[in-house]
mmCIF file of C-alpha atoms and ligand atoms in Angstrom:
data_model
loop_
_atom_site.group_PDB
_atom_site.id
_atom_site.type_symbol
_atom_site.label_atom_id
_atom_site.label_comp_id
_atom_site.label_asym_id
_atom_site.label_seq_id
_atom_site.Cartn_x
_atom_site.Cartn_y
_atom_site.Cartn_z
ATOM 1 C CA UNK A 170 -27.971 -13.815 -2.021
ATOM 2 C CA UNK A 171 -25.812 -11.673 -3.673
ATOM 3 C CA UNK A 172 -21.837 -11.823 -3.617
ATOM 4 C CA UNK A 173 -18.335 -11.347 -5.745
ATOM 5 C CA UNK A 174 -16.367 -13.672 -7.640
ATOM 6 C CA UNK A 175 -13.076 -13.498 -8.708
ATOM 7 C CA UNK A 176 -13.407 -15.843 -11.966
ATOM 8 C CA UNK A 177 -9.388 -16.069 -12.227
ATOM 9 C CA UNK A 178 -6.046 -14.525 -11.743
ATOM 10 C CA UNK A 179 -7.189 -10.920 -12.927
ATOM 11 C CA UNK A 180 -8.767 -8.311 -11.464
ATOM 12 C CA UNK A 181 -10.658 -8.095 -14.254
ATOM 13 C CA UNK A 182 -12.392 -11.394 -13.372
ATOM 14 C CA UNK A 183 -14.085 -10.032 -10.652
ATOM 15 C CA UNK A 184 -17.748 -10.217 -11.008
ATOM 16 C CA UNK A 185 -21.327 -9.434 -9.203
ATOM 17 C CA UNK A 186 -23.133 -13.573 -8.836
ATOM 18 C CA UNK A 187 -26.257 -14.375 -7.406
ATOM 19 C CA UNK A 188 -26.136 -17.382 -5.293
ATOM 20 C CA UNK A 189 -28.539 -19.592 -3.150
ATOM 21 C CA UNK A 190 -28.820 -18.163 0.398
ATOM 22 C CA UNK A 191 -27.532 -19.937 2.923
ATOM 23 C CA UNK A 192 -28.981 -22.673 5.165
ATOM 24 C CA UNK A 193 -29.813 -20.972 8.739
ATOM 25 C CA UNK A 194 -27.164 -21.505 10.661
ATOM 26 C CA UNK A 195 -26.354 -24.774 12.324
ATOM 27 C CA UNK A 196 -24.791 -25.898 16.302
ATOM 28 C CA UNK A 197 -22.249 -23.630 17.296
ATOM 29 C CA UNK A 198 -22.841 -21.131 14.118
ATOM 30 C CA UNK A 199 -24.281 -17.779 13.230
ATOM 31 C CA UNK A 200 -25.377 -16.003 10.454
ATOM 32 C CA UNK A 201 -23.744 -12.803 9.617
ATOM 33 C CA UNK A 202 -24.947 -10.136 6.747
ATOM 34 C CA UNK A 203 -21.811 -8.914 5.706
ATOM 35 C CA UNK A 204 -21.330 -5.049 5.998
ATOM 36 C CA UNK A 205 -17.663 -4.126 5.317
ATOM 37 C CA UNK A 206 -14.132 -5.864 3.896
ATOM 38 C CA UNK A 207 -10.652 -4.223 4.504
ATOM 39 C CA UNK A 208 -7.391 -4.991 1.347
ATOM 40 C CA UNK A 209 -4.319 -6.675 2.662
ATOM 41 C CA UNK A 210 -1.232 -7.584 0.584
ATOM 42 C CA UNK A 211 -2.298 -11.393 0.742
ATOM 43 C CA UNK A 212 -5.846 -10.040 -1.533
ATOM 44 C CA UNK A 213 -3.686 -8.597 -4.175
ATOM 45 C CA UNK A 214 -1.251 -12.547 -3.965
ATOM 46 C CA UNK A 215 -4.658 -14.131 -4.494
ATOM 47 C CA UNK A 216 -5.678 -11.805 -7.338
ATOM 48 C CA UNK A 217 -2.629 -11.924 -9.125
ATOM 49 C CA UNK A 218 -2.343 -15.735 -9.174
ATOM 50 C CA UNK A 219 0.665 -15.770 -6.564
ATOM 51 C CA UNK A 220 -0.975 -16.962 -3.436
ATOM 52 C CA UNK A 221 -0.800 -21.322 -3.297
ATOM 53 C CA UNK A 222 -3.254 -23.576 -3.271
ATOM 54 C CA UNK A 223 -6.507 -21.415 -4.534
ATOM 55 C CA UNK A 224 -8.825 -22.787 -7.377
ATOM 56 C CA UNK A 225 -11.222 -20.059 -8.912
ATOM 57 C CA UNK A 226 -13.775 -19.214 -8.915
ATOM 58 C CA UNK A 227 -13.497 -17.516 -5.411
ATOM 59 C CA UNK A 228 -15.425 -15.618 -3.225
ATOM 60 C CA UNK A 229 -12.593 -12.462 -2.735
ATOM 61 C CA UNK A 230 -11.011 -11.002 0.527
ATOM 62 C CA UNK A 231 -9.723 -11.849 3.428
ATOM 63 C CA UNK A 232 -10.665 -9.549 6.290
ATOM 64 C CA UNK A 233 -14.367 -8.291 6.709
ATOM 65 C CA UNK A 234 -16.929 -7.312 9.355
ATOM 66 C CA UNK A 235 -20.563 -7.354 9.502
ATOM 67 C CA UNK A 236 -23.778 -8.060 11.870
ATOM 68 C CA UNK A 237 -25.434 -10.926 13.397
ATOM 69 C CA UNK A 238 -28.900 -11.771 11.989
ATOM 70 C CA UNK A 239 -29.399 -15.326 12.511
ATOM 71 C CA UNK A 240 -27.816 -17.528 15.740
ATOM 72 C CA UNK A 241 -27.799 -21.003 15.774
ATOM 73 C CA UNK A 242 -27.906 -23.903 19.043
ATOM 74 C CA UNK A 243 -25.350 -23.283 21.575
ATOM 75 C CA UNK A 244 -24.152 -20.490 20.820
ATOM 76 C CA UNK A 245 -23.008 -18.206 23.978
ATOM 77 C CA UNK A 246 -22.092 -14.854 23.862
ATOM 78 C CA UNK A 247 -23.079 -13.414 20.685
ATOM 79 C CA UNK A 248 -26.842 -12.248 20.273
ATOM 80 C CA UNK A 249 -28.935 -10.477 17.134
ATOM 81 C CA UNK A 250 -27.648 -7.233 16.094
ATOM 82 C CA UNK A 251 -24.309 -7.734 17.670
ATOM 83 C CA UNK A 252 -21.187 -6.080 15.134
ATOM 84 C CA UNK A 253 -18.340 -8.520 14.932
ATOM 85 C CA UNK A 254 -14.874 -9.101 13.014
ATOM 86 C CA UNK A 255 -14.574 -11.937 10.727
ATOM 87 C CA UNK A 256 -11.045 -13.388 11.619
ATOM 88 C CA UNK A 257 -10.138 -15.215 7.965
ATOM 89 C CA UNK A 258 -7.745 -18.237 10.011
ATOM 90 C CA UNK A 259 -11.152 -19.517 10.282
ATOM 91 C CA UNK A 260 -10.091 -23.040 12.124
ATOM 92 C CA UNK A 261 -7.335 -21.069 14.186
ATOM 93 C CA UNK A 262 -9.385 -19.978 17.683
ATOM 94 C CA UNK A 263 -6.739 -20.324 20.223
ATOM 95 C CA UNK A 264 -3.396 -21.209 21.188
ATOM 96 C CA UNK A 265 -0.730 -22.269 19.102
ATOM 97 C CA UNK A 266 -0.583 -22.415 15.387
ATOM 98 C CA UNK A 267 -0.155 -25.254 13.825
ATOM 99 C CA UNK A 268 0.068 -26.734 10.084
ATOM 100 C CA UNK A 269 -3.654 -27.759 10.454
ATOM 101 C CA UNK A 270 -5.379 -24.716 11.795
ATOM 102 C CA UNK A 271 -3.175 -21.746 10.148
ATOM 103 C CA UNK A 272 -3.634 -22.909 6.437
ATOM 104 C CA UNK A 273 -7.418 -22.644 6.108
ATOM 105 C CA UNK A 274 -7.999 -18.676 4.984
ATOM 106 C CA UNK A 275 -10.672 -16.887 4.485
ATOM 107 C CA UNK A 276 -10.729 -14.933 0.811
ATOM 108 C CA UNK A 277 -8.530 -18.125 -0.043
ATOM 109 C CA UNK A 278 -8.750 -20.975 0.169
ATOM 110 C CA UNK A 279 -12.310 -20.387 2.194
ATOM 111 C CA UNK A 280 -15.121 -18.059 0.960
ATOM 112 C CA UNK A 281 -14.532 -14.619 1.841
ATOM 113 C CA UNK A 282 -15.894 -11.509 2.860
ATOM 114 C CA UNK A 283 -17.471 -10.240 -0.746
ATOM 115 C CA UNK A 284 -20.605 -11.847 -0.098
ATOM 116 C CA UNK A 285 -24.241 -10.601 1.348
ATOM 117 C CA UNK A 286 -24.502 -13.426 3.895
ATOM 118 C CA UNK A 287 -21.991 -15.793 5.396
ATOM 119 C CA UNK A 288 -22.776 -18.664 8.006
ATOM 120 C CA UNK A 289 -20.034 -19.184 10.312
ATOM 121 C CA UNK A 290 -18.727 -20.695 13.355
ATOM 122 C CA UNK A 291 -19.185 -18.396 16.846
ATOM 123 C CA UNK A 292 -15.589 -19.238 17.893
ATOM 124 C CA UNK A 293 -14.664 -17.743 14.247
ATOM 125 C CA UNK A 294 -15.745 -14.260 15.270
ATOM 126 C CA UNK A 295 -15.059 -11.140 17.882
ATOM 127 C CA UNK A 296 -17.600 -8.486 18.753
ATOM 128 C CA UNK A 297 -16.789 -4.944 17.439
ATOM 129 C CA UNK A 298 -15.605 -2.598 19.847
ATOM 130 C CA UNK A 299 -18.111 -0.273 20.602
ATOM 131 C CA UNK A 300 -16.733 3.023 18.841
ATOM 132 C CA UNK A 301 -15.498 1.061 15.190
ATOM 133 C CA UNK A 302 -17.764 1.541 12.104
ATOM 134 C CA UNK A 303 -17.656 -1.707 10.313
ATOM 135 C CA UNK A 304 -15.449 -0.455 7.776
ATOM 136 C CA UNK A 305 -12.635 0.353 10.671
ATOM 137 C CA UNK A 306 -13.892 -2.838 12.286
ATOM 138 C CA UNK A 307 -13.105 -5.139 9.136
ATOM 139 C CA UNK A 308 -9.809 -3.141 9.011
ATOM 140 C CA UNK A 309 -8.259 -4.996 12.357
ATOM 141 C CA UNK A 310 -8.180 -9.276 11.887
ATOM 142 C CA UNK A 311 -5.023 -9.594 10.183
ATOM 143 C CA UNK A 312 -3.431 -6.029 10.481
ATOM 144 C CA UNK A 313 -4.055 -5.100 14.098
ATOM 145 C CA UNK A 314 -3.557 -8.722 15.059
ATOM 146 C CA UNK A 315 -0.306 -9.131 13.673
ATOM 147 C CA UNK A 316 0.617 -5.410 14.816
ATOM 148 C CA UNK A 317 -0.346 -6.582 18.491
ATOM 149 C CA UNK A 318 1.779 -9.985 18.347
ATOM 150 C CA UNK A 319 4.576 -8.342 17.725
ATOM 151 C CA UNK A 320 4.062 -5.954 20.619
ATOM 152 C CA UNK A 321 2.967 -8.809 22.469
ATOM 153 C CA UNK A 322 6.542 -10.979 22.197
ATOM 154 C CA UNK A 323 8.683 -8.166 22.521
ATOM 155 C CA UNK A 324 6.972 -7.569 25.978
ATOM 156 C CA UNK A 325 6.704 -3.793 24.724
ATOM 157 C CA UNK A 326 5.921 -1.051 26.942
ATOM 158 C CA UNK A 327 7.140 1.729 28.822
ATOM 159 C CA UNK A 328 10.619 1.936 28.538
ATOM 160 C CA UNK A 329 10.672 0.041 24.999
ATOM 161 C CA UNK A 330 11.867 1.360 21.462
ATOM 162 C CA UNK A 331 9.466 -0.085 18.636
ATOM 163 C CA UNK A 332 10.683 0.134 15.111
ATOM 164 C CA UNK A 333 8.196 0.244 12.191
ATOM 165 C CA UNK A 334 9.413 0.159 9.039
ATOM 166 C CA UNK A 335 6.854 2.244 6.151
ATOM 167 C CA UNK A 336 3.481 3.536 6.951
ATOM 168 C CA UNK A 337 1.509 0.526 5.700
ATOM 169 C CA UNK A 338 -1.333 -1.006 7.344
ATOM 170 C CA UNK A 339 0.435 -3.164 9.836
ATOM 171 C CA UNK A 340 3.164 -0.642 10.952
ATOM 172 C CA UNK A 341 -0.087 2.562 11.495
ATOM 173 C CA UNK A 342 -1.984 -0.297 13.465
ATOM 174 C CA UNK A 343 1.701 -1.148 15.352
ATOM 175 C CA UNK A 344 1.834 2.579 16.265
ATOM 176 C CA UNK A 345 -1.039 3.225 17.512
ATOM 177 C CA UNK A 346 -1.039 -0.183 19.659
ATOM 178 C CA UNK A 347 2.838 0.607 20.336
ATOM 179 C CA UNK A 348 1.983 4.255 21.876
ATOM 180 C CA UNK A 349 -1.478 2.524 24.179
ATOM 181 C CA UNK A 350 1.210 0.655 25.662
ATOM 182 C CA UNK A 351 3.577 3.498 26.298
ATOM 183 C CA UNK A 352 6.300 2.488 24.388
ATOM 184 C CA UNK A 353 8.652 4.822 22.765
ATOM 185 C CA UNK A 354 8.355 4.335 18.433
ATOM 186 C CA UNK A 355 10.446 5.602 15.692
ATOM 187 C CA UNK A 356 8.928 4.702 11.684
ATOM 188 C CA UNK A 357 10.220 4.809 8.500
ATOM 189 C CA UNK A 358 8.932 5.837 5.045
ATOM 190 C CA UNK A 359 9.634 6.905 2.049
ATOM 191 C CA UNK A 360 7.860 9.945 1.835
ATOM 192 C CA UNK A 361 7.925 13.074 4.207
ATOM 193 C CA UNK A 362 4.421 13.897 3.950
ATOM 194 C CA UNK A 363 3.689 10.597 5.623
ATOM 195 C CA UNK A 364 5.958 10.625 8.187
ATOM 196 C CA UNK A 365 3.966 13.947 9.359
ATOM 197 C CA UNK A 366 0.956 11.826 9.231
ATOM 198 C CA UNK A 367 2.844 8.972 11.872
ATOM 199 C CA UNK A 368 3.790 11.923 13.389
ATOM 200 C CA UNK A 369 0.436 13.414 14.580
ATOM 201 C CA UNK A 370 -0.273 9.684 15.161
ATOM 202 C CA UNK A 371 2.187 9.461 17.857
ATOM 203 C CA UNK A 372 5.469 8.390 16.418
ATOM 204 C CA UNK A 373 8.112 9.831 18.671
ATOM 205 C CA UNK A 374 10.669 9.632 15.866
ATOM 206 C CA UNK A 375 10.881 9.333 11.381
ATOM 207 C CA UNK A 376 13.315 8.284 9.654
ATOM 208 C CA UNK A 377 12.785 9.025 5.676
ATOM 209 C CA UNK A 378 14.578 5.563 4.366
ATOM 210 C CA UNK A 379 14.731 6.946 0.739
ATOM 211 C CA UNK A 380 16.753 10.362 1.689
ATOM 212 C CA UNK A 381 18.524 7.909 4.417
ATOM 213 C CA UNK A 382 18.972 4.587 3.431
ATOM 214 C CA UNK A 383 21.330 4.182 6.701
ATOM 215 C CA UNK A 384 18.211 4.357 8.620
ATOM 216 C CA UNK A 385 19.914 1.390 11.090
ATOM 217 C CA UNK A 386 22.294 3.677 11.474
ATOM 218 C CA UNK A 387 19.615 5.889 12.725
ATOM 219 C CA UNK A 388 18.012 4.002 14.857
ATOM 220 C CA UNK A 389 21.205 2.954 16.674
ATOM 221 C CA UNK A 390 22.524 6.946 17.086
ATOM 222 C CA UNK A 391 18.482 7.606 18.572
ATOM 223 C CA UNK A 392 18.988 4.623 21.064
ATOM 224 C CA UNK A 393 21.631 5.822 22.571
ATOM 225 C CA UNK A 394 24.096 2.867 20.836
ATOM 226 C CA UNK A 395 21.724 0.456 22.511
ATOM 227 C CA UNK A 396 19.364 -0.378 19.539
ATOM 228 C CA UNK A 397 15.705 -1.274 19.330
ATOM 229 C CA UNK A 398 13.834 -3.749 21.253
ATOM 230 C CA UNK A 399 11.876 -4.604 18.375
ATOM 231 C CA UNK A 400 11.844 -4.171 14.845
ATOM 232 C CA UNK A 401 9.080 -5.153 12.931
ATOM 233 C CA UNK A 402 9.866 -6.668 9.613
ATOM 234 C CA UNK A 403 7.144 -5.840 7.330
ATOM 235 C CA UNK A 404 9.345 -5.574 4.005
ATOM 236 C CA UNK A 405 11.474 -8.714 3.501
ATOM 237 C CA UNK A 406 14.543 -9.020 2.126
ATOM 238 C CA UNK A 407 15.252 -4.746 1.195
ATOM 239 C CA UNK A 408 15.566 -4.496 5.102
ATOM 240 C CA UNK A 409 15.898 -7.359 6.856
ATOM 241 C CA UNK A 410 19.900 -7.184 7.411
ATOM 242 C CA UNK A 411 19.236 -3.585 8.459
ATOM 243 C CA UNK A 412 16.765 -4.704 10.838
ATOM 244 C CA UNK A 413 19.126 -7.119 12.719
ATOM 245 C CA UNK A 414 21.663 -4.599 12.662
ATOM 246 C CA UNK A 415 19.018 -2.000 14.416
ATOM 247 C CA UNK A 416 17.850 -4.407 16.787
ATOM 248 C CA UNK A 417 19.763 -4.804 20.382
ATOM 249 C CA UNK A 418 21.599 -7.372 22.198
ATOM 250 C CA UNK A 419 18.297 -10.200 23.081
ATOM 251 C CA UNK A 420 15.902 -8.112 20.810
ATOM 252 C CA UNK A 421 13.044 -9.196 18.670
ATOM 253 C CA UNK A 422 13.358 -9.001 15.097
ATOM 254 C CA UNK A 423 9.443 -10.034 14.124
ATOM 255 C CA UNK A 424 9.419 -11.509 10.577
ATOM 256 C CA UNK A 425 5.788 -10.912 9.062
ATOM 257 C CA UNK A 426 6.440 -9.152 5.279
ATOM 258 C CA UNK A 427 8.022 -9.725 1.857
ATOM 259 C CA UNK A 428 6.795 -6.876 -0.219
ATOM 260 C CA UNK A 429 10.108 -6.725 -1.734
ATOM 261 C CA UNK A 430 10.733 -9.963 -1.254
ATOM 262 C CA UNK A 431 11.843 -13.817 0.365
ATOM 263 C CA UNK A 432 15.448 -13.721 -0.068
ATOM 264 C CA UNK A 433 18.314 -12.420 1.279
ATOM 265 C CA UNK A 434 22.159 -12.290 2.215
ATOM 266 C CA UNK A 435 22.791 -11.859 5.964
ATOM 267 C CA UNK A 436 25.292 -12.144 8.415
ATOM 268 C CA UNK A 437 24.587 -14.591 11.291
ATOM 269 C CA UNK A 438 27.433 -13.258 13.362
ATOM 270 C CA UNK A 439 25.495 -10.429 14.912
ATOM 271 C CA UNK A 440 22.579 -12.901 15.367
ATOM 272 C CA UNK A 441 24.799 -15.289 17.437
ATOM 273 C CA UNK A 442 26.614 -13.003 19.086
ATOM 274 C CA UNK A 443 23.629 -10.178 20.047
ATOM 275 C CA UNK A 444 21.430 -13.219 20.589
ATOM 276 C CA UNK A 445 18.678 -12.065 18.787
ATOM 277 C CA UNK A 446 15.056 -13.324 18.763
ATOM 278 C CA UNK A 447 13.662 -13.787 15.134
ATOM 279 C CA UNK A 448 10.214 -14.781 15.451
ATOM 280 C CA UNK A 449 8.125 -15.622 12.678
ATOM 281 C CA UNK A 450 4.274 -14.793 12.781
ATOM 282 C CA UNK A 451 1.089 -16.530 10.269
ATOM 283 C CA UNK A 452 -1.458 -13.717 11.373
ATOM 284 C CA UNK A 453 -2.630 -14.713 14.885
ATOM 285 C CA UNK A 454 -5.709 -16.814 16.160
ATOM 286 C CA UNK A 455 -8.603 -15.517 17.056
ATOM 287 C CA UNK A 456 -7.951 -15.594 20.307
ATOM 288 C CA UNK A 457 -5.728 -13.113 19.641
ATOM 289 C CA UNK A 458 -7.841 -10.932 18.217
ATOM 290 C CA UNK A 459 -9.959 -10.504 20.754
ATOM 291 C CA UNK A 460 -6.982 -9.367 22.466
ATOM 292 C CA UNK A 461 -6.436 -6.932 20.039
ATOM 293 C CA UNK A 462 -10.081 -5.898 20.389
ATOM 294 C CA UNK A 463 -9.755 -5.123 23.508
ATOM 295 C CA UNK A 464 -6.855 -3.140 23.851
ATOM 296 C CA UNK A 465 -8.073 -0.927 21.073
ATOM 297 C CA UNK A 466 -11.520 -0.637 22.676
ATOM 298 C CA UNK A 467 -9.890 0.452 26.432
ATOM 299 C CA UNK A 468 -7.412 2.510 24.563
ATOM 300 C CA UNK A 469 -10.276 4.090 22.596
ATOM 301 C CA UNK A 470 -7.920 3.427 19.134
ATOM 302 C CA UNK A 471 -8.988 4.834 15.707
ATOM 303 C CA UNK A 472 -8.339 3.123 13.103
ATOM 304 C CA UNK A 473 -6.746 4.171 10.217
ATOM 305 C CA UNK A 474 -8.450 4.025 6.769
ATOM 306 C CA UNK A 475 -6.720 5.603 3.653
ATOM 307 C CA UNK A 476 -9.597 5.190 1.492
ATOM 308 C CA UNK A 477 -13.512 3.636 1.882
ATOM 309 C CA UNK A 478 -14.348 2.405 -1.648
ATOM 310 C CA UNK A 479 -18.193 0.823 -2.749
ATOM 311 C CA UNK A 480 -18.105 -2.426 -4.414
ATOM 312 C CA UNK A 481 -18.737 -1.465 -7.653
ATOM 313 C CA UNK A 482 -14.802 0.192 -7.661
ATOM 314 C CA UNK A 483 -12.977 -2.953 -6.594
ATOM 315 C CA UNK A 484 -10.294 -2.717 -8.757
ATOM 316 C CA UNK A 485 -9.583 1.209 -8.057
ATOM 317 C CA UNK A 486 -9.813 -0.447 -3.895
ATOM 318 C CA UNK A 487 -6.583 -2.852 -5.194
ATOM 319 C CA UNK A 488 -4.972 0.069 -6.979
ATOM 320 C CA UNK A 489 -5.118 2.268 -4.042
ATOM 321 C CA UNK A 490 -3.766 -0.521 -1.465
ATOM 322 C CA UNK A 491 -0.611 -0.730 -4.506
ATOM 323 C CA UNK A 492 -0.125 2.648 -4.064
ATOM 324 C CA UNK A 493 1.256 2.722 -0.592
ATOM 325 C CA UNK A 494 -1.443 4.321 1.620
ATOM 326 C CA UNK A 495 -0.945 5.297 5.008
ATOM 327 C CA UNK A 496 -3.203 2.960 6.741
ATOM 328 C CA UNK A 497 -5.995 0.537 5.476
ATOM 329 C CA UNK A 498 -8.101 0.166 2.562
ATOM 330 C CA UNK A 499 -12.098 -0.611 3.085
ATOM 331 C CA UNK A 500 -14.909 -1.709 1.031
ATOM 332 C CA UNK A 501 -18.545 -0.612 1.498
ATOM 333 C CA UNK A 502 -20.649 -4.094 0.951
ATOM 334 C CA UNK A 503 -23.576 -2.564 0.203
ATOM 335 C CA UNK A 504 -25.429 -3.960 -2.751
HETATM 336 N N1 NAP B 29 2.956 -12.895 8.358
HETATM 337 C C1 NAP B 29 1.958 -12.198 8.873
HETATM 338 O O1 NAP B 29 1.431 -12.501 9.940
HETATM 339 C C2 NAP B 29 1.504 -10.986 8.145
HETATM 340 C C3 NAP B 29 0.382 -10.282 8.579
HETATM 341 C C4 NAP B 29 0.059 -9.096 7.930
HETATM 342 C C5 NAP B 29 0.819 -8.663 6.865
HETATM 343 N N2 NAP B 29 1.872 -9.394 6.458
HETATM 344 C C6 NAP B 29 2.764 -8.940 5.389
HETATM 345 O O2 NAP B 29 3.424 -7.781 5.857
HETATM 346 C C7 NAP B 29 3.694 -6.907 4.778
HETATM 347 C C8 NAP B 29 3.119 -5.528 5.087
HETATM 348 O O3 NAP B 29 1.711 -5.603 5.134
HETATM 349 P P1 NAP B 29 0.845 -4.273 5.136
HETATM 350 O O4 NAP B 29 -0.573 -4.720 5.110
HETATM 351 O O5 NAP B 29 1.275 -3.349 6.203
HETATM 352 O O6 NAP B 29 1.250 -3.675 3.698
HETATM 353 P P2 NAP B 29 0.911 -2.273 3.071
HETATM 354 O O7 NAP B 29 -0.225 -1.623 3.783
HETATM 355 O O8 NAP B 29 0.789 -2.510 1.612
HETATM 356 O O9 NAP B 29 2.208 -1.391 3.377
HETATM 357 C C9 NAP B 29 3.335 -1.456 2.604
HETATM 358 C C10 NAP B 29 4.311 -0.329 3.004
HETATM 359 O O10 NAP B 29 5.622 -0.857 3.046
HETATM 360 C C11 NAP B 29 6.503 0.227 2.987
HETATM 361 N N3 NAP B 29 7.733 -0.134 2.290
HETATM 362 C C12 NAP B 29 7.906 -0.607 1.028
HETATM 363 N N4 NAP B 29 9.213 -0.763 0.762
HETATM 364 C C13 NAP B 29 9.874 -0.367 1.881
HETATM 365 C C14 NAP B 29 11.233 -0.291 2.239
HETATM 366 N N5 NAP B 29 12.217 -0.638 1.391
HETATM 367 N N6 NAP B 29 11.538 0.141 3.485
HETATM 368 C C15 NAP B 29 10.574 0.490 4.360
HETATM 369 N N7 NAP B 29 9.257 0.443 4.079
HETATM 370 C C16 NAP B 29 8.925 0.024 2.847
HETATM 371 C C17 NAP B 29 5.788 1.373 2.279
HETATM 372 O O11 NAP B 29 5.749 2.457 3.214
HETATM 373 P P3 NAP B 29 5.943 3.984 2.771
HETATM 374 O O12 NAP B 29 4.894 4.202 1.713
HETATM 375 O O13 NAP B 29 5.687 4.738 4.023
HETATM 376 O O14 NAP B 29 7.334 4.141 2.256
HETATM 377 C C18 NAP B 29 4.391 0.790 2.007
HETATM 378 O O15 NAP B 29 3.380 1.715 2.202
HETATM 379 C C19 NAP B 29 3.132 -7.618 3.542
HETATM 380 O O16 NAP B 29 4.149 -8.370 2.934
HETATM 381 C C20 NAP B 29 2.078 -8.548 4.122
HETATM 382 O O17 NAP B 29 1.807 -9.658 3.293
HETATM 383 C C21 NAP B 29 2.223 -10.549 7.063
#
């Protein structure tokens, strides 16, 4: 079978390989012909050498989608021809995280999506929603998932103010899940154009965070002095003490990114004294998932994609996803 390596800590070590094909799938597995793959920041870590514990070669990405074409003893649920996800926390099915089952990743330190044919456990996968092509299907394990936990603890809903910070893939998946739900959203970004784009996606209110930097400042004078119910942290330490100051008294502050960074000053006194929630979040299980599935199936949700790129442009696909696309980056597999 055919699939991708990346050689080493370049991009330019990625590289077409022919490999063995797999066994047929064992008890409890399936085999899956891989159709699609979707870029999240955590690719680009384990391209550029950053992201722990990865020896090359590897087989690249995280997040991908595809079709059943082989099913193995005991498997229930899942038939020939069916279109599923690929969650990449590939020991993670249910409940809680835990040092064990959240380290394993797919694209990481487990073979990823770039690849013609991947064997893999049932309880590893979710069926596609009916309306997703595989490209918007492969777009959803860590991005929508995440997106949804965070809607998830903050109990969001009607009544609810959701703040999404930049028009990435997690905060367009958070806005379209936010808005299903009927909660109120306001998103930031950099650029004007793009909050237009959030705009016809939903978002009730924008906030351009490079004209106004004060954007907690915002968010406070559009909540009535109340503040939101949840802010969702995708950038790391450029925001984060402007995201406890936006968030209200018992709010959620949900701690997920680091684009621009791990570290940062802040002052605990409006923690303590708003009794804040900050809740960390390691993608979701895939349980979760099919949560996430489902509430983008009854709620009829398109997905996003910026850009759909063949394999042969892999390295434009990275570029793209470092150039700060509204919404997610997919790969064609087709070989
Ligand atoms: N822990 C988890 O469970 C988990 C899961 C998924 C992702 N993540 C992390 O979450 C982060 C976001 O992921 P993603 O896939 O959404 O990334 P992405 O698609 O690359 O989006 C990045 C966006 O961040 C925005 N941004 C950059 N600097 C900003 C700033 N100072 N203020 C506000 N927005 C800013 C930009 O929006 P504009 O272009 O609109 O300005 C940019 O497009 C990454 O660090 C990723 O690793 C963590």
């Amino acid at each position: 079978m055919r699939a991708v390596f990346l050689n080493g800590p370049s991009l330019q070590d990625l590289q077409k390989v022919e490999l063995a094909d797999p066994a047929p799938p064992g008890r409890g597995q399936v085999l899956v012909r891989m159709r699609a793959a979707s870029l999240n920041f955590i690719d680009l870590a384990v391209a550029y050498g950053q992201y722990p514990g990865v020896g090359y070669p590897l087989i690249p990405i995280a997040d991908g989608a595809g079709e059943i074409v082989a099913v193995g003893d005991d498997v229930t649920g899942l038939k020939i021809g069916d279109r599923v996800a690929v969650h990449p926390k590939a020991l993670w099915t249910a409940g809680r995280g835990t040092m064990e089952n959240t380290s394993a990743m797919r694209g990481a330190t487990l073979p990823g999506a770039l690849r013609e044919f991947a064997v893999l456990d049932a309880a590893s996968i979710v069926c596609l929603a009916g309306h997703l092509s595989f490209e918007q299907g492969a777009a959803l394990p860590i991005a929508a998932t995440t997106a949804w936990n965070a809607l998830t603890c903050a109990a969001a809903g009607p009544g609810s103010t959701v703040v999404l910070l930049g028009t990435g893939g997690v905060s367009i998946f958070a806005l379209q899940l936010a808005k299903a739900r009927g909660a109120r959203v306001i998103i930031t970004s950099s650029s004007d154009a793009k909050l237009e784009q959030a705009r016809a996606l939903g978002a009730d209110e924008t906030i351009n965070y490079a004209t106004s930097p004060d954007w907690d400042e915002k968010v406070i004078q559009l909540t009535g002095g109340r503040g939101a119910d949840l802010v969702l942290e995708t950038v790391g330490s450029a925001t984060f003490p402007r995201s406890i100051a936006a968030t209200r008294h018992g709010g959620v502050v949900f701690t997920i990114g680091f684009i621009t960074g791990t570290s940062t000053q802040i002052d605990l006194m409006p923690i303590i004294v708003n009794m804040l929630h900050l809740q960390g979040n390691n993608t979701g299980s895939v349980e979760d998932l099919a949560k996430t599935m489902a509430a983008i199936d009854a709620a009829h949700i398109e997905p996003v994609l910026a850009d759909i790129f063949p394999l042969d442009e892999l390295a434009a696909a990275f570029g793209k996803l470092s150039s700060g696309p509204v919404g997610k980056i997919a790969i064609n597999i087709d070989w």
